[in-house]
Amino acid sequence: MQLTANNKSDDRGPSHWGLFLLPQFLAFIVFSNSGCALFEAYKTPAHANLPEAIGEHREPLSDLAEAGLATNPGTEPKVEDDSPAVVRTGSYSLKNLMSGLCLAFPDSGQTDDPPIQERCRGSDSQIFVVKREGRGNSYTLRNKLSDKVLEVRARSASNGAQLWQTVDNQGDAQRFGFDRKASGQFTIRSLSSGKVLEATDNDEDEGVVIRQWDYEGHTHQVWALTEVGSITPLR
């Protein structure tokens, strides 16, 4: 909710600022001078008369985590940063935020059937080697057991299209981007279709097929990545 805004000029050029009131009585002030922007966060008591009292009561926040802005597991993910995430090459399990189940290939990962979600066991069929391909937000996801990579079947651009595992042919349908949606939460986006991986029909059950769909901001489209050997999801 924006409370007030102002435009002014000084010897550094025109500037603009706005005061915002967010949950937990957080006020953000944005300044811009000659193309430079500053962000400041302040915690204010409930009785503060904003904006007049901001100077009297303000308490700087050094870390947004102190403000309680991070989403809780199992809740609708809050988009706090929609920029591409740089994921280092490594072996990861991928857990669906809604169901808490892991991305896997059925039948011990040896068939061309579509990936599913199942209880996380740490088995090789649930482990994917995430490798950055060249520069930018482009990755392959190679199943550790089968040594095949995830691909959008028939390079489909349709909602509901299936994925499968196949040999690496360096095609766009085998390239995916990781977009950070909140702390520890990512979408996995096909670079050929622009659609993201999701659990079919928002289903929390084991064995549900993972497909591609337009991103709609739901938790069954968001994933937590945990590197093998770590107990903490990637941030």
mmCIF file of C-alpha atoms in Angstrom:
data_model
loop_
_atom_site.group_PDB
_atom_site.id
_atom_site.type_symbol
_atom_site.label_atom_id
_atom_site.label_comp_id
_atom_site.label_asym_id
_atom_site.label_seq_id
_atom_site.Cartn_x
_atom_site.Cartn_y
_atom_site.Cartn_z
ATOM 1 C CA MET A 1 0.000 0.000 0.000
ATOM 2 C CA GLN A 2 1.583 3.330 -1.029
ATOM 3 C CA LEU A 3 1.073 6.083 1.525
ATOM 4 C CA THR A 4 2.762 9.030 -0.096
ATOM 5 C CA ALA A 5 5.039 10.001 -2.963
ATOM 6 C CA ASN A 6 7.079 13.037 -3.925
ATOM 7 C CA ASN A 7 9.150 14.401 -6.791
ATOM 8 C CA LYS A 8 11.935 16.950 -6.365
ATOM 9 C CA SER A 9 15.163 18.158 -7.915
ATOM 10 C CA ASP A 10 18.545 19.036 -6.439
ATOM 11 C CA ASP A 11 22.125 19.416 -7.649
ATOM 12 C CA ARG A 12 22.273 15.669 -8.310
ATOM 13 C CA GLY A 13 19.292 15.772 -10.642
ATOM 14 C CA PRO A 14 15.621 14.800 -10.271
ATOM 15 C CA SER A 15 14.690 12.343 -7.552
ATOM 16 C CA HIS A 16 11.566 10.423 -6.622
ATOM 17 C CA TRP A 17 10.619 8.780 -3.392
ATOM 18 C CA GLY A 18 7.754 6.753 -2.102
ATOM 19 C CA LEU A 19 6.707 5.501 1.301
ATOM 20 C CA PHE A 20 5.072 2.105 1.523
ATOM 21 C CA LEU A 21 3.375 0.318 4.401
ATOM 22 C CA LEU A 22 3.709 -3.457 4.335
ATOM 23 C CA PRO A 23 2.653 -6.246 6.724
ATOM 24 C CA GLN A 24 4.234 -6.152 10.173
ATOM 25 C CA PHE A 25 4.358 -2.351 9.890
ATOM 26 C CA LEU A 26 7.291 -2.222 7.508
ATOM 27 C CA ALA A 27 7.930 0.973 5.597
ATOM 28 C CA PHE A 28 10.103 1.030 2.491
ATOM 29 C CA ILE A 29 11.514 4.269 1.137
ATOM 30 C CA VAL A 30 12.841 4.309 -2.423
ATOM 31 C CA PHE A 31 15.135 7.116 -3.571
ATOM 32 C CA SER A 32 16.416 7.685 -7.082
ATOM 33 C CA ASN A 33 18.980 10.300 -8.104
ATOM 34 C CA SER A 34 20.377 10.432 -11.615
ATOM 35 C CA GLY A 35 19.525 6.814 -12.252
ATOM 36 C CA CYS A 36 20.783 5.523 -8.895
ATOM 37 C CA ALA A 37 18.330 3.855 -6.546
ATOM 38 C CA LEU A 38 18.498 3.178 -2.831
ATOM 39 C CA PHE A 39 16.300 0.866 -0.803
ATOM 40 C CA GLU A 40 15.772 1.316 2.926
ATOM 41 C CA ALA A 41 13.572 -0.702 5.255
ATOM 42 C CA TYR A 42 12.297 0.463 8.626
ATOM 43 C CA LYS A 43 10.262 -1.249 11.304
ATOM 44 C CA THR A 44 7.642 1.011 12.886
ATOM 45 C CA PRO A 45 5.281 0.483 15.821
ATOM 46 C CA ALA A 46 1.577 0.083 15.231
ATOM 47 C CA HIS A 47 0.761 3.495 16.689
ATOM 48 C CA ALA A 48 3.211 5.416 14.481
ATOM 49 C CA ASN A 49 1.565 8.177 12.473
ATOM 50 C CA LEU A 50 3.088 7.555 9.071
ATOM 51 C CA PRO A 51 4.706 9.289 7.318
ATOM 52 C CA GLU A 52 5.286 12.052 9.900
ATOM 53 C CA ALA A 53 6.478 9.692 12.639
ATOM 54 C CA ILE A 54 8.807 7.610 10.508
ATOM 55 C CA GLY A 55 11.870 9.582 11.565
ATOM 56 C CA GLU A 56 10.988 9.331 15.255
ATOM 57 C CA HIS A 57 10.205 5.629 15.425
ATOM 58 C CA ARG A 58 12.203 4.082 12.627
ATOM 59 C CA GLU A 59 14.370 1.045 13.276
ATOM 60 C CA PRO A 60 16.628 0.068 10.337
ATOM 61 C CA LEU A 61 16.527 -3.532 9.196
ATOM 62 C CA SER A 62 19.844 -4.945 8.040
ATOM 63 C CA ASP A 63 18.354 -8.142 6.658
ATOM 64 C CA LEU A 64 14.948 -8.738 5.083
ATOM 65 C CA ALA A 65 14.837 -12.092 6.867
ATOM 66 C CA GLU A 66 14.451 -10.170 10.134
ATOM 67 C CA ALA A 67 11.294 -8.687 8.734
ATOM 68 C CA GLY A 68 9.673 -12.086 8.338
ATOM 69 C CA LEU A 69 9.270 -11.664 4.591
ATOM 70 C CA ALA A 70 10.364 -15.231 3.802
ATOM 71 C CA THR A 71 7.497 -17.561 3.019
ATOM 72 C CA ASN A 72 6.800 -20.593 5.156
ATOM 73 C CA PRO A 73 7.056 -24.084 3.632
ATOM 74 C CA GLY A 74 3.737 -25.337 2.342
ATOM 75 C CA THR A 75 2.251 -21.898 1.809
ATOM 76 C CA GLU A 76 1.632 -20.076 -1.430
ATOM 77 C CA PRO A 77 5.080 -18.890 -2.582
ATOM 78 C CA LYS A 78 5.646 -15.168 -2.397
ATOM 79 C CA VAL A 79 7.360 -13.714 -5.438
ATOM 80 C CA GLU A 80 10.124 -11.620 -3.955
ATOM 81 C CA ASP A 81 12.633 -12.017 -6.769
ATOM 82 C CA ASP A 82 11.690 -13.180 -10.250
ATOM 83 C CA SER A 83 15.207 -12.960 -11.662
ATOM 84 C CA PRO A 84 17.027 -16.014 -13.002
ATOM 85 C CA ALA A 85 18.924 -17.960 -10.357
ATOM 86 C CA VAL A 86 22.470 -19.158 -10.875
ATOM 87 C CA VAL A 87 22.654 -22.775 -9.728
ATOM 88 C CA ARG A 88 26.098 -24.297 -9.433
ATOM 89 C CA THR A 89 26.712 -27.614 -11.178
ATOM 90 C CA GLY A 90 26.066 -30.492 -8.810
ATOM 91 C CA SER A 91 23.802 -33.381 -7.840
ATOM 92 C CA TYR A 92 20.422 -32.386 -6.410
ATOM 93 C CA SER A 93 17.101 -33.737 -5.233
ATOM 94 C CA LEU A 94 14.122 -31.642 -6.354
ATOM 95 C CA LYS A 95 11.225 -31.489 -3.901
ATOM 96 C CA ASN A 96 7.797 -30.174 -4.869
ATOM 97 C CA LEU A 97 6.821 -27.385 -2.493
ATOM 98 C CA MET A 98 3.149 -28.365 -2.281
ATOM 99 C CA SER A 99 3.398 -32.143 -1.894
ATOM 100 C CA GLY A 100 6.813 -32.479 -0.269
ATOM 101 C CA LEU A 101 7.530 -35.297 -2.739
ATOM 102 C CA CYS A 102 10.604 -35.611 -4.943
ATOM 103 C CA LEU A 103 10.955 -35.568 -8.718
ATOM 104 C CA ALA A 104 11.865 -39.068 -9.924
ATOM 105 C CA PHE A 105 11.655 -41.459 -12.832
ATOM 106 C CA PRO A 106 9.547 -44.598 -12.265
ATOM 107 C CA ASP A 107 10.756 -48.203 -12.550
ATOM 108 C CA SER A 108 14.152 -47.381 -11.089
ATOM 109 C CA GLY A 109 14.744 -44.692 -13.672
ATOM 110 C CA GLN A 110 15.367 -47.040 -16.585
ATOM 111 C CA THR A 111 12.295 -46.393 -18.757
ATOM 112 C CA ASP A 112 11.178 -43.548 -20.995
ATOM 113 C CA ASP A 113 8.026 -42.999 -18.945
ATOM 114 C CA PRO A 114 7.341 -39.430 -17.767
ATOM 115 C CA PRO A 115 8.780 -38.278 -14.443
ATOM 116 C CA ILE A 116 6.622 -38.547 -11.346
ATOM 117 C CA GLN A 117 6.660 -37.338 -7.757
ATOM 118 C CA GLU A 118 7.324 -39.863 -5.009
ATOM 119 C CA ARG A 119 8.416 -40.049 -1.394
ATOM 120 C CA CYS A 120 11.956 -38.753 -1.039
ATOM 121 C CA ARG A 121 14.334 -41.644 -0.370
ATOM 122 C CA GLY A 122 17.615 -40.314 -1.733
ATOM 123 C CA SER A 123 17.773 -43.054 -4.375
ATOM 124 C CA ASP A 124 19.687 -42.490 -7.617
ATOM 125 C CA SER A 125 16.419 -42.338 -9.603
ATOM 126 C CA GLN A 126 15.573 -39.192 -7.585
ATOM 127 C CA ILE A 127 18.958 -37.525 -8.013
ATOM 128 C CA PHE A 128 19.615 -35.155 -10.911
ATOM 129 C CA VAL A 129 22.935 -33.732 -11.990
ATOM 130 C CA VAL A 130 22.163 -30.085 -12.716
ATOM 131 C CA LYS A 131 24.732 -28.737 -15.156
ATOM 132 C CA ARG A 132 24.969 -25.226 -16.500
ATOM 133 C CA GLU A 133 25.250 -25.245 -20.281
ATOM 134 C CA GLY A 134 27.258 -22.310 -21.558
ATOM 135 C CA ARG A 135 26.415 -18.884 -20.235
ATOM 136 C CA GLY A 136 23.140 -17.634 -18.858
ATOM 137 C CA ASN A 137 20.235 -19.408 -17.220
ATOM 138 C CA SER A 138 20.445 -22.676 -19.183
ATOM 139 C CA TYR A 139 20.798 -26.103 -17.563
ATOM 140 C CA THR A 140 20.436 -29.803 -18.247
ATOM 141 C CA LEU A 141 18.947 -32.148 -15.638
ATOM 142 C CA ARG A 142 20.608 -35.561 -15.961
ATOM 143 C CA ASN A 143 19.180 -38.460 -13.974
ATOM 144 C CA LYS A 144 21.938 -40.082 -11.942
ATOM 145 C CA LEU A 145 20.686 -43.651 -12.395
ATOM 146 C CA SER A 146 19.876 -43.662 -16.119
ATOM 147 C CA ASP A 147 22.414 -41.018 -17.238
ATOM 148 C CA LYS A 148 19.674 -39.570 -19.478
ATOM 149 C CA VAL A 149 18.508 -35.959 -19.484
ATOM 150 C CA LEU A 150 15.068 -34.508 -18.895
ATOM 151 C CA GLU A 151 13.321 -33.333 -22.067
ATOM 152 C CA VAL A 152 9.954 -31.891 -23.121
ATOM 153 C CA ARG A 153 8.567 -34.647 -25.306
ATOM 154 C CA ALA A 154 8.324 -33.816 -29.031
ATOM 155 C CA ARG A 155 9.461 -30.277 -28.170
ATOM 156 C CA SER A 156 5.823 -29.477 -27.393
ATOM 157 C CA ALA A 157 4.824 -25.946 -26.429
ATOM 158 C CA SER A 158 1.381 -27.015 -25.162
ATOM 159 C CA ASN A 159 0.066 -26.930 -21.621
ATOM 160 C CA GLY A 160 -0.053 -30.452 -20.232
ATOM 161 C CA ALA A 161 2.711 -31.787 -22.461
ATOM 162 C CA GLN A 162 4.683 -34.639 -20.955
ATOM 163 C CA LEU A 163 8.371 -34.864 -20.254
ATOM 164 C CA TRP A 164 10.627 -37.885 -20.525
ATOM 165 C CA GLN A 165 14.286 -38.841 -20.287
ATOM 166 C CA THR A 166 16.452 -39.398 -23.324
ATOM 167 C CA VAL A 167 20.028 -39.113 -24.574
ATOM 168 C CA ASP A 168 21.530 -35.636 -24.600
ATOM 169 C CA ASN A 169 21.242 -34.110 -28.085
ATOM 170 C CA GLN A 170 21.888 -30.535 -26.906
ATOM 171 C CA GLY A 171 18.422 -29.429 -28.064
ATOM 172 C CA ASP A 172 16.411 -26.574 -26.564
ATOM 173 C CA ALA A 173 13.780 -29.030 -25.305
ATOM 174 C CA GLN A 174 16.466 -30.390 -22.961
ATOM 175 C CA ARG A 175 17.401 -26.998 -21.554
ATOM 176 C CA PHE A 176 15.788 -25.521 -18.462
ATOM 177 C CA GLY A 177 16.100 -22.315 -16.470
ATOM 178 C CA PHE A 178 15.789 -21.879 -12.713
ATOM 179 C CA ASP A 179 13.809 -18.776 -11.691
ATOM 180 C CA ARG A 180 13.904 -17.795 -8.031
ATOM 181 C CA LYS A 181 10.443 -17.115 -6.637
ATOM 182 C CA ALA A 182 11.245 -16.804 -2.929
ATOM 183 C CA SER A 183 13.906 -17.890 -0.491
ATOM 184 C CA GLY A 184 14.722 -21.494 -1.341
ATOM 185 C CA GLN A 185 11.937 -21.700 -3.938
ATOM 186 C CA PHE A 186 12.399 -22.005 -7.703
ATOM 187 C CA THR A 187 10.423 -22.725 -10.825
ATOM 188 C CA ILE A 188 11.996 -24.990 -13.441
ATOM 189 C CA ARG A 189 11.215 -23.464 -16.823
ATOM 190 C CA SER A 190 11.610 -25.118 -20.220
ATOM 191 C CA LEU A 191 13.660 -22.899 -22.503
ATOM 192 C CA SER A 192 11.851 -24.278 -25.552
ATOM 193 C CA SER A 193 8.262 -23.727 -24.371
ATOM 194 C CA GLY A 194 8.600 -21.135 -21.607
ATOM 195 C CA LYS A 195 6.407 -23.313 -19.368
ATOM 196 C CA VAL A 196 7.280 -24.681 -15.938
ATOM 197 C CA LEU A 197 7.311 -28.124 -14.367
ATOM 198 C CA GLU A 198 4.325 -28.900 -12.143
ATOM 199 C CA ALA A 199 2.536 -31.768 -10.427
ATOM 200 C CA THR A 200 -0.477 -32.632 -12.595
ATOM 201 C CA ASP A 201 -3.818 -31.223 -11.404
ATOM 202 C CA ASN A 202 -2.330 -29.853 -8.182
ATOM 203 C CA ASP A 203 -2.273 -33.439 -6.864
ATOM 204 C CA GLU A 204 -0.309 -34.288 -3.701
ATOM 205 C CA ASP A 205 -0.323 -38.082 -4.182
ATOM 206 C CA GLU A 206 2.657 -40.290 -4.950
ATOM 207 C CA GLY A 207 2.946 -41.402 -8.556
ATOM 208 C CA VAL A 208 1.447 -38.212 -9.998
ATOM 209 C CA VAL A 209 3.013 -37.307 -13.342
ATOM 210 C CA ILE A 210 5.097 -34.146 -13.654
ATOM 211 C CA ARG A 211 4.131 -32.107 -16.731
ATOM 212 C CA GLN A 212 4.649 -28.591 -18.114
ATOM 213 C CA TRP A 213 2.169 -25.714 -17.722
ATOM 214 C CA ASP A 214 2.023 -21.934 -17.774
ATOM 215 C CA TYR A 215 3.305 -20.500 -14.495
ATOM 216 C CA GLU A 216 0.316 -19.434 -12.381
ATOM 217 C CA GLY A 217 2.004 -18.816 -9.033
ATOM 218 C CA HIS A 218 0.918 -22.037 -7.298
ATOM 219 C CA THR A 219 3.010 -24.151 -4.933
ATOM 220 C CA HIS A 220 2.707 -27.299 -7.059
ATOM 221 C CA GLN A 221 4.792 -25.423 -9.671
ATOM 222 C CA VAL A 222 7.581 -24.523 -7.248
ATOM 223 C CA TRP A 223 10.553 -26.680 -6.226
ATOM 224 C CA ALA A 224 13.191 -26.765 -3.505
ATOM 225 C CA LEU A 225 16.655 -27.927 -4.575
ATOM 226 C CA THR A 226 18.832 -29.752 -2.045
ATOM 227 C CA GLU A 227 22.373 -30.659 -3.023
ATOM 228 C CA VAL A 228 23.375 -34.262 -2.298
ATOM 229 C CA GLY A 229 25.245 -34.388 0.993
ATOM 230 C CA SER A 230 23.514 -31.266 2.293
ATOM 231 C CA ILE A 231 20.543 -31.026 4.635
ATOM 232 C CA THR A 232 19.746 -27.444 3.679
ATOM 233 C CA PRO A 233 17.837 -26.531 0.481
ATOM 234 C CA LEU A 234 19.577 -24.265 -1.998
ATOM 235 C CA ARG A 235 18.864 -20.576 -1.381
#
